[in-house]
Amino acid sequence: MPKYTPPLRDIHFVIHELLSAEKIFASLPAYKEVDKETLNQIIEEAGKFASEIAFPLNQVGDKEGCVRRDDGSVSTPAGFKEAYAQYVEGGWPSLSCDPEYGGQGLPQLLNTVLYEMLNSANQAWAMYPGLSHGAYECLHAHGTPEQKKLYLDKLVSGLWTGTMCLTEPHCGTDLGMLRTTAHATSDGAYSVTGTKIFISSGEHDLSENIIHLVLARLPDSPKGTKGISLFAVPKFLVNPDGSLGERNRVSCGSLEHKMGIHGNATCVMNFDGALGSLVGEPHKGLSAMFVMMNAARLGVGMQSLGLTEVAYQNSVAYAKDRLQMRSLTGPKEPDKAADPIIVHPDVRRMLLTQRAYSEGARAFAYWVALMIDTELNHPDDDVRKDTADMVTLLTPIVKAFLTDNAFTATNEGLQVFGGHGYIAEWGMEQYVRDARITMIYEGTNTIQSLDLLGRKVLGDMGQKLRKFGKIVEAFIEDEGVRKDMQEFIDPLADLASKVEKLTKEIGMKAMMNHDEVGAAAVPYLRLVGHLVYAYFFARMAKIALTNKASPDSFYQAKLFTARFYFAKLLPETAQLIRAASAGSKTLMAMPADLF
Amino acid sequence: MPKYTPPLRDIHFVIHELLSAEKIFASLPAYKEVDKETLNQIIEEAGKFASEIAFPLNQVGDKEGCVRRDDGSVSTPAGFKEAYAQYVEGGWPSLSCDPEYGGQGLPQLLNTVLYEMLNSANQAWAMYPGLSHGAYECLHAHGTPEQKKLYLDKLVSGLWTGTMCLTEPHCGTDLGMLRTTAHATSDGAYSVTGTKIFISSGEHDLSENIIHLVLARLPDSPKGTKGISLFAVPKFLVNPDGSLGERNRVSCGSLEHKMGIHGNATCVMNFDGALGSLVGEPHKGLSAMFVMMNAARLGVGMQSLGLTEVAYQNSVAYAKDRLQMRSLTGPKEPDKAADPIIVHPDVRRMLLTQRAYSEGARAFAYWVALMIDTELNHPDDDVRKDTADMVTLLTPIVKAFLTDNAFTATNEGLQVFGGHGYIAEWGMEQYVRDARITMIYEGTNTIQSLDLLGRKVLGDMGQKLRKFGKIVEAFIEDEGVRKDMQEFIDPLADLASKVEKLTKEIGMKAMMNHDEVGAAAVPYLRLVGHLVYAYFFARMAKIALTNKASPDSFYQAKLFTARFYFAKLLPETAQLIRAASAGSKTLMAMPADLF
């Protein structure tokens, strides 16, 4: 049976020692009273909920899955409903929500930490409150006063939950093709008709009402993505006083049988003249939905960090416990029948890969969360603009780099267990199956890569990328004089200049042939991901070196992990640069009928 | 629903045009009458069996799995038993078996082709005859005359099946720790007692008897792997006339719940004083079992090739069919609602990755199979020795490189399907789950890498590797003069010299510190794997260039695939060399308690 311990020490390190979050909060009026003690106390409580309530339901959720009854209702696995009730009772849904609607008004960073731990504990379960929080953010940003009044406090408290309904059988990536329609009714509402698929948390028994945010076309809509509107369609109609009215004409047609995240209900949702209200302006639904999508992309990053961390913890425990073979350099525990497998270099490679990806992801994702807090709350326009640019640039990297790495990491975790890793009861294969979806949903990793290279980098002539580059350069300049930092600064500087050069090269080629963007995008995103991680591992190494004499062995471990990252994972950049430079010719030359 | 078409054109290409198998068979007395027509006819029939009988049972096998009844009997999924009966009736188990025992005496190559197709069709099902064939080979090589008389003709006909029983709960890789015991009985038999786990095809309803080949310790055995003996333990005792006697004291205690290969019964087998007979000499069971293990490792390679091919076929079909977005260079099918996704460069990268891994694996694995035929049948001692050396060197590469690549390829296949790839009914996620075990069983890929670098390369001071190097050098010398071959010969020659240099470096470091072998082994194996593939893609490109004017577009497609391989997959070697050179220090420095 797997285990999970919230990694509080590393979380504290990243928040307080690496990012100095309290200092940043002191500059944000909304959070100026959020001090270290408050942060740590909430994080500790969140860790307890994750490890004690959500985690024990992870395997049973996978085994039981969700069940759709003949009446279209869906029951979640044993214990899910009770855990959700405790989550609501604990006030967790409201953590970073607007106090005007009953929220606690705490930073996004805290919500990010909460979701790391919830996802280590139980990804399928965490998707119920996760989607709901996205719906809250979307309505908070784009809802009408009436929608806010009717829905927000219930979403904030967790009494109701939410979904996002985008995909249809014939369109996922290409939302311009969507066919679901909406017609104005005589009383100012809209009647929505169509079929949506892959709707996570679409129907379930956790909450008394579900608010679906649905993309659909109005009758007079332009073709393509510019003719899509967004509607709020509740499962039960809501009376003006907020009480529940009639059942709306939206129902779960079936549940998908999936590779993983069995505990989450992935629904085919049928809208059959369901009544809803328009969110935001007509035909501008996609930009409203993107508020939710961007939050969801960071959320998917947190799923990946959570899975990476829990897979790491379990494979370390197994590697210390499992006795098999002797060390190549002679017995390390001669009294035992064999050495624990952690003595073997390649087992350590697998463990350290997971560890480095977990620590790198935590530093990176928490930093982005802090920038979101800054973007939304800083009094200075320029600071808001700069951090908004950073968040825009980095969101696809959080999504794609973390999810690819989580799939690698959970697979390494499985591999450490040998044959036992393939057996369900040990829990490791579930992490691999659960992780696999994160590379697909909320925009496939190819789409993220195109978004990064095409839109965010080349689309503004590299301006946003240069902002990030300046942050890296400043660090290199500051620390380059320290002799003990050379081992980190040199490869970081080398990579930074290679990324700059490659970006220019691709930009030149792309002007002649747009397929060059498509051909380079995936390796390019991973390359920039490594630049980000190299920057953070160098920063973390600096703190570790500064605390070298500390009796707290945490700093030594951090230094070992940073060195491993630079020696063994960063070399991937050599491949990525070659693959990204190799261009589109060998991809596009073969006529389709020869495949 | 997935589909499968036997890739006969490429199979013919590899056998006849690339490897000139008929010429080699002409030099082997046992096969001198095996001509092209015979080969093609059998391959075509095998393809029919695979695609028409075994393939339709693949998804139902995954869904139903195997069921153990209270009496310990195990039923396989619907249709498995009938398909096996047809397999036996068709004479397929006997294809490459010894005519003395009813075999058809055909080359291993044919059996290899058969297993590629069976595994494309249904890996879980193919494991029943697959394990059996391994048991046949082991008993054929090491059995006593009496064992051969009692068991071989039944295993050859397929009337009975076989297993290999190695792993125990506390030992998998480290067989020296095994505890199952065997005691001589008064009448010259042995009584075997112990628990074996992860026994594929351990109990089922396909055959009337099952011959278990079981590793166990005799009372006077030396410690470790030098004290392990091998026993043949039948499910039903066999009377001297070959008829079935009493039920033996061996039974299936439970079935494992696994990530994939659900249709194969993975059993905990309890031996409770089960009667068996000694195979080979006392205490030398491991070397006898290695006959079976080596065959099984090549068999696992065929599983990987089979899965890669079928994943490729299905994702190509989807990519041509699925309409989504427009090409970055402007609409390609303006009459349709969107372009088929095969217009997108990164979709093509995913497809071509699968295609290149499939074609590379086929060329490589068939070549190894032909060398096994040569090793076993060539009249010249030196030729037998040389090919035996090659097979020994290359077996761990077939196992580890092909299985890693198959996991990549099946995952790329899933990714092409987007969200649909994650849904069971499309069949792609099953390929990923099924492929995942191949990196673990028959010796994990780390063990394969240590076997290659430690034993097969450094263990004989690079002699075997140099034999392979000479084959590559000869090709480079022959073709280096052709101008149109430069694009392939230059990177091949470059890689060959880098492998040579790296091997020496690691050898030097390993003399000082054995952990350097463990640290370098995994990237080293992949590096040599790429050398093998680069060699074969260069050879295949040469044939394609020679047939450039042919109306058969197959040759153009081969050339496109080869160019893709060199441009986009071979760059991984840049990473591998850096990772292998980075040494053991960053892996071993961190004390275990800091993990």
PDB file of C-alpha atoms in Angstrom, chain A residues 136-298:
ATOM      1  CA  TYR A 136     -15.566  30.209  -9.812  1.00  0.00           C
ATOM      2  CA  GLU A 137     -12.676  32.110 -11.397  1.00  0.00           C
ATOM      3  CA  CYS A 138     -14.400  32.331 -14.749  1.00  0.00           C
ATOM      4  CA  LEU A 139     -17.690  33.615 -13.309  1.00  0.00           C
ATOM      5  CA  HIS A 140     -15.827  35.926 -10.959  1.00  0.00           C
ATOM      6  CA  ALA A 141     -14.038  37.496 -13.919  1.00  0.00           C
ATOM      7  CA  HIS A 142     -16.818  37.463 -16.530  1.00  0.00           C
ATOM      8  CA  GLY A 143     -20.155  36.774 -14.849  1.00  0.00           C
ATOM      9  CA  THR A 144     -23.025  39.236 -14.777  1.00  0.00           C
ATOM     10  CA  PRO A 145     -23.963  40.707 -11.393  1.00  0.00           C
ATOM     11  CA  GLU A 146     -26.924  38.350 -11.299  1.00  0.00           C
ATOM     12  CA  GLN A 147     -24.796  35.280 -12.069  1.00  0.00           C
ATOM     13  CA  LYS A 148     -22.351  36.318  -9.380  1.00  0.00           C
ATOM     14  CA  LYS A 149     -25.166  36.759  -6.904  1.00  0.00           C
ATOM     15  CA  LEU A 150     -26.775  33.432  -7.736  1.00  0.00           C
ATOM     16  CA  TYR A 151     -23.726  31.237  -8.096  1.00  0.00           C
ATOM     17  CA  LEU A 152     -20.554  32.598  -6.565  1.00  0.00           C
ATOM     18  CA  ASP A 153     -21.176  32.179  -2.870  1.00  0.00           C
ATOM     19  CA  LYS A 154     -22.328  28.597  -3.422  1.00  0.00           C
ATOM     20  CA  LEU A 155     -19.240  27.804  -5.508  1.00  0.00           C
ATOM     21  CA  VAL A 156     -17.007  29.504  -2.956  1.00  0.00           C
ATOM     22  CA  SER A 157     -18.463  27.532  -0.076  1.00  0.00           C
ATOM     23  CA  GLY A 158     -18.323  24.344  -2.102  1.00  0.00           C
ATOM     24  CA  LEU A 159     -22.031  23.691  -1.656  1.00  0.00           C
ATOM     25  CA  TRP A 160     -22.258  23.635  -5.448  1.00  0.00           C
ATOM     26  CA  THR A 161     -19.608  22.577  -7.932  1.00  0.00           C
ATOM     27  CA  GLY A 162     -18.795  23.570 -11.502  1.00  0.00           C
ATOM     28  CA  THR A 163     -17.534  22.154 -14.771  1.00  0.00           C
ATOM     29  CA  MET A 164     -16.197  23.361 -18.079  1.00  0.00           C
ATOM     30  CA  CYS A 165     -17.912  21.978 -21.188  1.00  0.00           C
ATOM     31  CA  LEU A 166     -15.812  22.513 -24.310  1.00  0.00           C
ATOM     32  CA  THR A 167     -15.094  19.328 -26.209  1.00  0.00           C
ATOM     33  CA  GLU A 168     -17.511  17.693 -28.646  1.00  0.00           C
ATOM     34  CA  PRO A 169     -17.073  14.371 -30.408  1.00  0.00           C
ATOM     35  CA  HIS A 170     -15.730  15.971 -33.584  1.00  0.00           C
ATOM     36  CA  CYS A 171     -13.772  18.806 -31.965  1.00  0.00           C
ATOM     37  CA  GLY A 172     -11.334  19.083 -29.127  1.00  0.00           C
ATOM     38  CA  THR A 173      -8.330  21.185 -30.068  1.00  0.00           C
ATOM     39  CA  ASP A 174     -10.289  22.915 -32.820  1.00  0.00           C
ATOM     40  CA  LEU A 175     -13.107  24.594 -30.924  1.00  0.00           C
ATOM     41  CA  GLY A 176     -14.003  26.611 -33.999  1.00  0.00           C
ATOM     42  CA  MET A 177     -15.837  23.513 -35.218  1.00  0.00           C
ATOM     43  CA  LEU A 178     -18.197  23.234 -32.294  1.00  0.00           C
ATOM     44  CA  ARG A 179     -21.884  22.695 -32.991  1.00  0.00           C
ATOM     45  CA  THR A 180     -23.714  23.063 -29.703  1.00  0.00           C
ATOM     46  CA  THR A 181     -26.271  25.818 -30.157  1.00  0.00           C
ATOM     47  CA  ALA A 182     -27.938  28.382 -27.911  1.00  0.00           C
ATOM     48  CA  HIS A 183     -31.140  30.276 -28.616  1.00  0.00           C
ATOM     49  CA  ALA A 184     -32.528  33.189 -26.708  1.00  0.00           C
ATOM     50  CA  THR A 185     -35.839  32.395 -25.057  1.00  0.00           C
ATOM     51  CA  SER A 186     -38.638  34.883 -24.662  1.00  0.00           C
ATOM     52  CA  ASP A 187     -37.685  35.666 -21.065  1.00  0.00           C
ATOM     53  CA  GLY A 188     -34.042  36.559 -21.702  1.00  0.00           C
ATOM     54  CA  ALA A 189     -32.589  33.159 -20.928  1.00  0.00           C
ATOM     55  CA  TYR A 190     -30.908  30.840 -23.428  1.00  0.00           C
ATOM     56  CA  SER A 191     -31.786  27.335 -24.445  1.00  0.00           C
ATOM     57  CA  VAL A 192     -28.685  25.204 -25.037  1.00  0.00           C
ATOM     58  CA  THR A 193     -28.688  22.062 -27.183  1.00  0.00           C
ATOM     59  CA  GLY A 194     -25.819  19.748 -28.067  1.00  0.00           C
ATOM     60  CA  THR A 195     -23.513  16.999 -26.892  1.00  0.00           C
ATOM     61  CA  LYS A 196     -20.304  17.556 -24.954  1.00  0.00           C
ATOM     62  CA  ILE A 197     -17.771  14.838 -24.217  1.00  0.00           C
ATOM     63  CA  PHE A 198     -14.877  14.324 -21.799  1.00  0.00           C
ATOM     64  CA  ILE A 199     -16.608  16.467 -19.167  1.00  0.00           C
ATOM     65  CA  SER A 200     -14.672  15.923 -15.947  1.00  0.00           C
ATOM     66  CA  SER A 201     -16.858  15.950 -12.842  1.00  0.00           C
ATOM     67  CA  GLY A 202     -19.833  16.392 -15.183  1.00  0.00           C
ATOM     68  CA  GLU A 203     -22.272  14.522 -12.962  1.00  0.00           C
ATOM     69  CA  HIS A 204     -21.766  13.184  -9.435  1.00  0.00           C
ATOM     70  CA  ASP A 205     -23.211  12.945  -5.957  1.00  0.00           C
ATOM     71  CA  LEU A 206     -20.884  15.310  -4.086  1.00  0.00           C
ATOM     72  CA  SER A 207     -22.847  18.522  -4.319  1.00  0.00           C
ATOM     73  CA  GLU A 208     -26.495  19.511  -4.543  1.00  0.00           C
ATOM     74  CA  ASN A 209     -26.060  21.475  -7.770  1.00  0.00           C
ATOM     75  CA  ILE A 210     -23.566  21.645 -10.642  1.00  0.00           C
ATOM     76  CA  ILE A 211     -22.971  24.803 -12.691  1.00  0.00           C
ATOM     77  CA  HIS A 212     -21.839  23.892 -16.201  1.00  0.00           C
ATOM     78  CA  LEU A 213     -19.954  26.524 -18.166  1.00  0.00           C
ATOM     79  CA  VAL A 214     -20.783  25.612 -21.732  1.00  0.00           C
ATOM     80  CA  LEU A 215     -19.415  26.839 -25.036  1.00  0.00           C
ATOM     81  CA  ALA A 216     -22.124  27.121 -27.703  1.00  0.00           C
ATOM     82  CA  ARG A 217     -23.070  29.092 -30.804  1.00  0.00           C
ATOM     83  CA  LEU A 218     -25.739  31.729 -31.050  1.00  0.00           C
ATOM     84  CA  PRO A 219     -27.851  31.639 -34.241  1.00  0.00           C
ATOM     85  CA  ASP A 220     -26.211  34.703 -35.770  1.00  0.00           C
ATOM     86  CA  SER A 221     -22.682  33.722 -34.856  1.00  0.00           C
ATOM     87  CA  PRO A 222     -19.690  34.149 -37.160  1.00  0.00           C
ATOM     88  CA  LYS A 223     -17.934  30.938 -38.194  1.00  0.00           C
ATOM     89  CA  GLY A 224     -14.944  29.614 -36.312  1.00  0.00           C
ATOM     90  CA  THR A 225     -13.742  30.522 -32.853  1.00  0.00           C
ATOM     91  CA  LYS A 226     -15.004  34.077 -33.149  1.00  0.00           C
ATOM     92  CA  GLY A 227     -18.606  32.912 -32.989  1.00  0.00           C
ATOM     93  CA  ILE A 228     -18.542  31.016 -29.740  1.00  0.00           C
ATOM     94  CA  SER A 229     -20.379  32.189 -26.656  1.00  0.00           C
ATOM     95  CA  LEU A 230     -20.248  30.985 -23.079  1.00  0.00           C
ATOM     96  CA  PHE A 231     -23.242  30.007 -20.998  1.00  0.00           C
ATOM     97  CA  ALA A 232     -23.801  29.077 -17.391  1.00  0.00           C
ATOM     98  CA  VAL A 233     -26.151  26.099 -17.331  1.00  0.00           C
ATOM     99  CA  PRO A 234     -27.067  24.759 -13.902  1.00  0.00           C
ATOM    100  CA  LYS A 235     -28.043  21.144 -13.288  1.00  0.00           C
ATOM    101  CA  PHE A 236     -30.958  22.419 -11.219  1.00  0.00           C
ATOM    102  CA  LEU A 237     -32.449  25.749 -12.176  1.00  0.00           C
ATOM    103  CA  VAL A 238     -31.935  28.333  -9.492  1.00  0.00           C
ATOM    104  CA  ASN A 239     -34.793  30.462  -8.199  1.00  0.00           C
ATOM    105  CA  PRO A 240     -34.188  34.182  -7.728  1.00  0.00           C
ATOM    106  CA  ASP A 241     -33.874  33.614  -3.988  1.00  0.00           C
ATOM    107  CA  GLY A 242     -31.065  31.142  -4.584  1.00  0.00           C
ATOM    108  CA  SER A 243     -33.084  28.054  -3.782  1.00  0.00           C
ATOM    109  CA  LEU A 244     -33.092  25.086  -6.126  1.00  0.00           C
ATOM    110  CA  GLY A 245     -35.780  24.921  -8.749  1.00  0.00           C
ATOM    111  CA  GLU A 246     -36.592  22.345 -11.400  1.00  0.00           C
ATOM    112  CA  ARG A 247     -34.168  19.862 -12.853  1.00  0.00           C
ATOM    113  CA  ASN A 248     -32.684  21.398 -15.999  1.00  0.00           C
ATOM    114  CA  ARG A 249     -32.571  19.528 -19.316  1.00  0.00           C
ATOM    115  CA  VAL A 250     -28.927  18.569 -19.031  1.00  0.00           C
ATOM    116  CA  SER A 251     -27.920  15.027 -18.218  1.00  0.00           C
ATOM    117  CA  CYS A 252     -25.068  12.565 -18.219  1.00  0.00           C
ATOM    118  CA  GLY A 253     -25.528  10.231 -21.191  1.00  0.00           C
ATOM    119  CA  SER A 254     -22.697   7.902 -20.273  1.00  0.00           C
ATOM    120  CA  LEU A 255     -19.370   7.624 -18.481  1.00  0.00           C
ATOM    121  CA  GLU A 256     -16.121   7.053 -20.346  1.00  0.00           C
ATOM    122  CA  HIS A 257     -13.999   4.009 -19.521  1.00  0.00           C
ATOM    123  CA  LYS A 258     -10.551   5.468 -19.147  1.00  0.00           C
ATOM    124  CA  MET A 259      -6.948   4.470 -18.634  1.00  0.00           C
ATOM    125  CA  GLY A 260      -6.851   6.244 -15.272  1.00  0.00           C
ATOM    126  CA  ILE A 261      -8.449   8.858 -13.000  1.00  0.00           C
ATOM    127  CA  HIS A 262     -11.222   6.300 -12.550  1.00  0.00           C
ATOM    128  CA  GLY A 263     -12.540   8.060  -9.480  1.00  0.00           C
ATOM    129  CA  ASN A 264     -13.460  11.113 -11.509  1.00  0.00           C
ATOM    130  CA  ALA A 265     -16.658  10.966 -13.544  1.00  0.00           C
ATOM    131  CA  THR A 266     -15.755  11.744 -17.164  1.00  0.00           C
ATOM    132  CA  CYS A 267     -19.131  12.314 -18.723  1.00  0.00           C
ATOM    133  CA  VAL A 268     -20.837  12.599 -22.029  1.00  0.00           C
ATOM    134  CA  MET A 269     -23.217  15.472 -21.270  1.00  0.00           C
ATOM    135  CA  ASN A 270     -26.393  15.930 -23.253  1.00  0.00           C
ATOM    136  CA  PHE A 271     -27.891  19.413 -23.378  1.00  0.00           C
ATOM    137  CA  ASP A 272     -31.401  19.135 -24.645  1.00  0.00           C
ATOM    138  CA  GLY A 273     -32.797  22.643 -24.594  1.00  0.00           C
ATOM    139  CA  ALA A 274     -31.194  23.214 -21.207  1.00  0.00           C
ATOM    140  CA  LEU A 275     -31.754  26.698 -19.844  1.00  0.00           C
ATOM    141  CA  GLY A 276     -28.779  28.882 -19.143  1.00  0.00           C
ATOM    142  CA  SER A 277     -27.552  32.445 -19.079  1.00  0.00           C
ATOM    143  CA  LEU A 278     -24.917  34.185 -21.159  1.00  0.00           C
ATOM    144  CA  VAL A 279     -21.504  34.702 -19.529  1.00  0.00           C
ATOM    145  CA  GLY A 280     -19.673  37.756 -20.838  1.00  0.00           C
ATOM    146  CA  GLU A 281     -20.414  39.089 -24.293  1.00  0.00           C
ATOM    147  CA  PRO A 282     -21.950  37.206 -27.212  1.00  0.00           C
ATOM    148  CA  HIS A 283     -19.346  35.548 -29.474  1.00  0.00           C
ATOM    149  CA  LYS A 284     -16.582  36.210 -26.948  1.00  0.00           C
ATOM    150  CA  GLY A 285     -17.016  33.031 -24.993  1.00  0.00           C
ATOM    151  CA  LEU A 286     -13.619  31.645 -25.818  1.00  0.00           C
ATOM    152  CA  SER A 287     -11.721  34.500 -24.213  1.00  0.00           C
ATOM    153  CA  ALA A 288     -13.926  34.210 -21.110  1.00  0.00           C
ATOM    154  CA  MET A 289     -13.330  30.472 -21.016  1.00  0.00           C
ATOM    155  CA  PHE A 290      -9.590  31.090 -21.292  1.00  0.00           C
ATOM    156  CA  VAL A 291      -9.579  32.504 -17.782  1.00  0.00           C
ATOM    157  CA  MET A 292     -10.650  29.071 -16.714  1.00  0.00           C
ATOM    158  CA  MET A 293      -8.327  27.310 -19.152  1.00  0.00           C
ATOM    159  CA  ASN A 294      -5.245  29.138 -17.934  1.00  0.00           C
ATOM    160  CA  ALA A 295      -6.102  28.374 -14.336  1.00  0.00           C
ATOM    161  CA  ALA A 296      -6.729  24.782 -15.375  1.00  0.00           C
ATOM    162  CA  ARG A 297      -3.344  24.567 -17.113  1.00  0.00           C
ATOM    163  CA  LEU A 298      -1.600  25.585 -13.931  1.00  0.00           C
TER     164      LEU A 298
END
